[in-house]
Amino acid sequence: MSADTPRSVTKDPEASDASNNDSLNKTNSDNDESSESVQDSPFELTLQSLLAGPLDTTIWRLNGVRDSQVALTTQLNLLMTALTTYRDETRPVKLKETVEQIKDGKKRLQAINNTLAVVESRIRRIRDRLVADQQQALESSPRRVLG
């Protein structure tokens, strides 16, 4: 098939035929009016014969574009319905409560960490005292000479 040969890609042949018939009827009625007023000259006939094919192809392509737009509109409506259903059926995550729980847990961990730091410093002081007491005990005890 050549590029000028129209192909039917419409899903509804009756709608396509009706629109084609309307355009043909309009063209025929225009031709009838012009033929009544003035006799068609060879120049006009030549123009009509030259432009008939490209005009038919253009009409066919415009109908294809319209059909594509109808199909796309249908798909968009289906997607919008699906998204609306998804939005209505899903529950949003309660982030505020989760964030508050995390902050509360952080405060508790910081309090525990501070308590552990205090306990660690006390244990260090007790150990230092024990080491000092042991050294003092060793220094104050008489040394025995083995021999």
PDB file of N, CA and C in Angstrom, residues 93-105:
ATOM      1  N   VAL A  93      -0.034   6.137  56.518  1.00  0.00           N
ATOM      2  CA  VAL A  93       0.775   5.710  57.644  1.00  0.00           C
ATOM      3  C   VAL A  93       0.753   6.823  58.685  1.00  0.00           C
ATOM      4  N   LYS A  94       0.553   6.417  59.932  1.00  0.00           N
ATOM      5  CA  LYS A  94       0.492   7.406  61.004  1.00  0.00           C
ATOM      6  C   LYS A  94       1.917   7.731  61.445  1.00  0.00           C
ATOM      7  N   LEU A  95       2.552   8.579  60.689  1.00  0.00           N
ATOM      8  CA  LEU A  95       3.947   8.928  60.941  1.00  0.00           C
ATOM      9  C   LEU A  95       4.110   9.725  62.221  1.00  0.00           C
ATOM     10  N   LYS A  96       3.141  10.556  62.536  1.00  0.00           N
ATOM     11  CA  LYS A  96       3.269  11.411  63.710  1.00  0.00           C
ATOM     12  C   LYS A  96       3.422  10.565  64.973  1.00  0.00           C
ATOM     13  N   GLU A  97       2.590   9.524  65.102  1.00  0.00           N
ATOM     14  CA  GLU A  97       2.685   8.651  66.270  1.00  0.00           C
ATOM     15  C   GLU A  97       4.029   7.923  66.298  1.00  0.00           C
ATOM     16  N   THR A  98       4.477   7.448  65.149  1.00  0.00           N
ATOM     17  CA  THR A  98       5.753   6.731  65.081  1.00  0.00           C
ATOM     18  C   THR A  98       6.909   7.648  65.447  1.00  0.00           C
ATOM     19  N   VAL A  99       6.887   8.879  64.962  1.00  0.00           N
ATOM     20  CA  VAL A  99       7.947   9.843  65.279  1.00  0.00           C
ATOM     21  C   VAL A  99       7.953  10.133  66.776  1.00  0.00           C
ATOM     22  N   GLU A 100       6.772  10.280  67.372  1.00  0.00           N
ATOM     23  CA  GLU A 100       6.688  10.531  68.818  1.00  0.00           C
ATOM     24  C   GLU A 100       7.252   9.344  69.599  1.00  0.00           C
ATOM     25  N   GLN A 101       6.956   8.126  69.167  1.00  0.00           N
ATOM     26  CA  GLN A 101       7.491   6.942  69.838  1.00  0.00           C
ATOM     27  C   GLN A 101       9.012   6.899  69.731  1.00  0.00           C
ATOM     28  N   ILE A 102       9.536   7.258  68.577  1.00  0.00           N
ATOM     29  CA  ILE A 102      10.994   7.269  68.391  1.00  0.00           C
ATOM     30  C   ILE A 102      11.629   8.323  69.291  1.00  0.00           C
ATOM     31  N   LYS A 103      11.029   9.510  69.370  1.00  0.00           N
ATOM     32  CA  LYS A 103      11.566  10.567  70.238  1.00  0.00           C
ATOM     33  C   LYS A 103      11.531  10.129  71.695  1.00  0.00           C
ATOM     34  N   ASP A 104      10.437   9.467  72.100  1.00  0.00           N
ATOM     35  CA  ASP A 104      10.328   8.987  73.478  1.00  0.00           C
ATOM     36  C   ASP A 104      11.403   7.940  73.758  1.00  0.00           C
ATOM     37  N   GLY A 105      11.607   7.024  72.809  1.00  0.00           N
ATOM     38  CA  GLY A 105      12.657   6.013  72.965  1.00  0.00           C
ATOM     39  C   GLY A 105      14.034   6.646  73.038  1.00  0.00           C
TER      40      GLY A 105
END
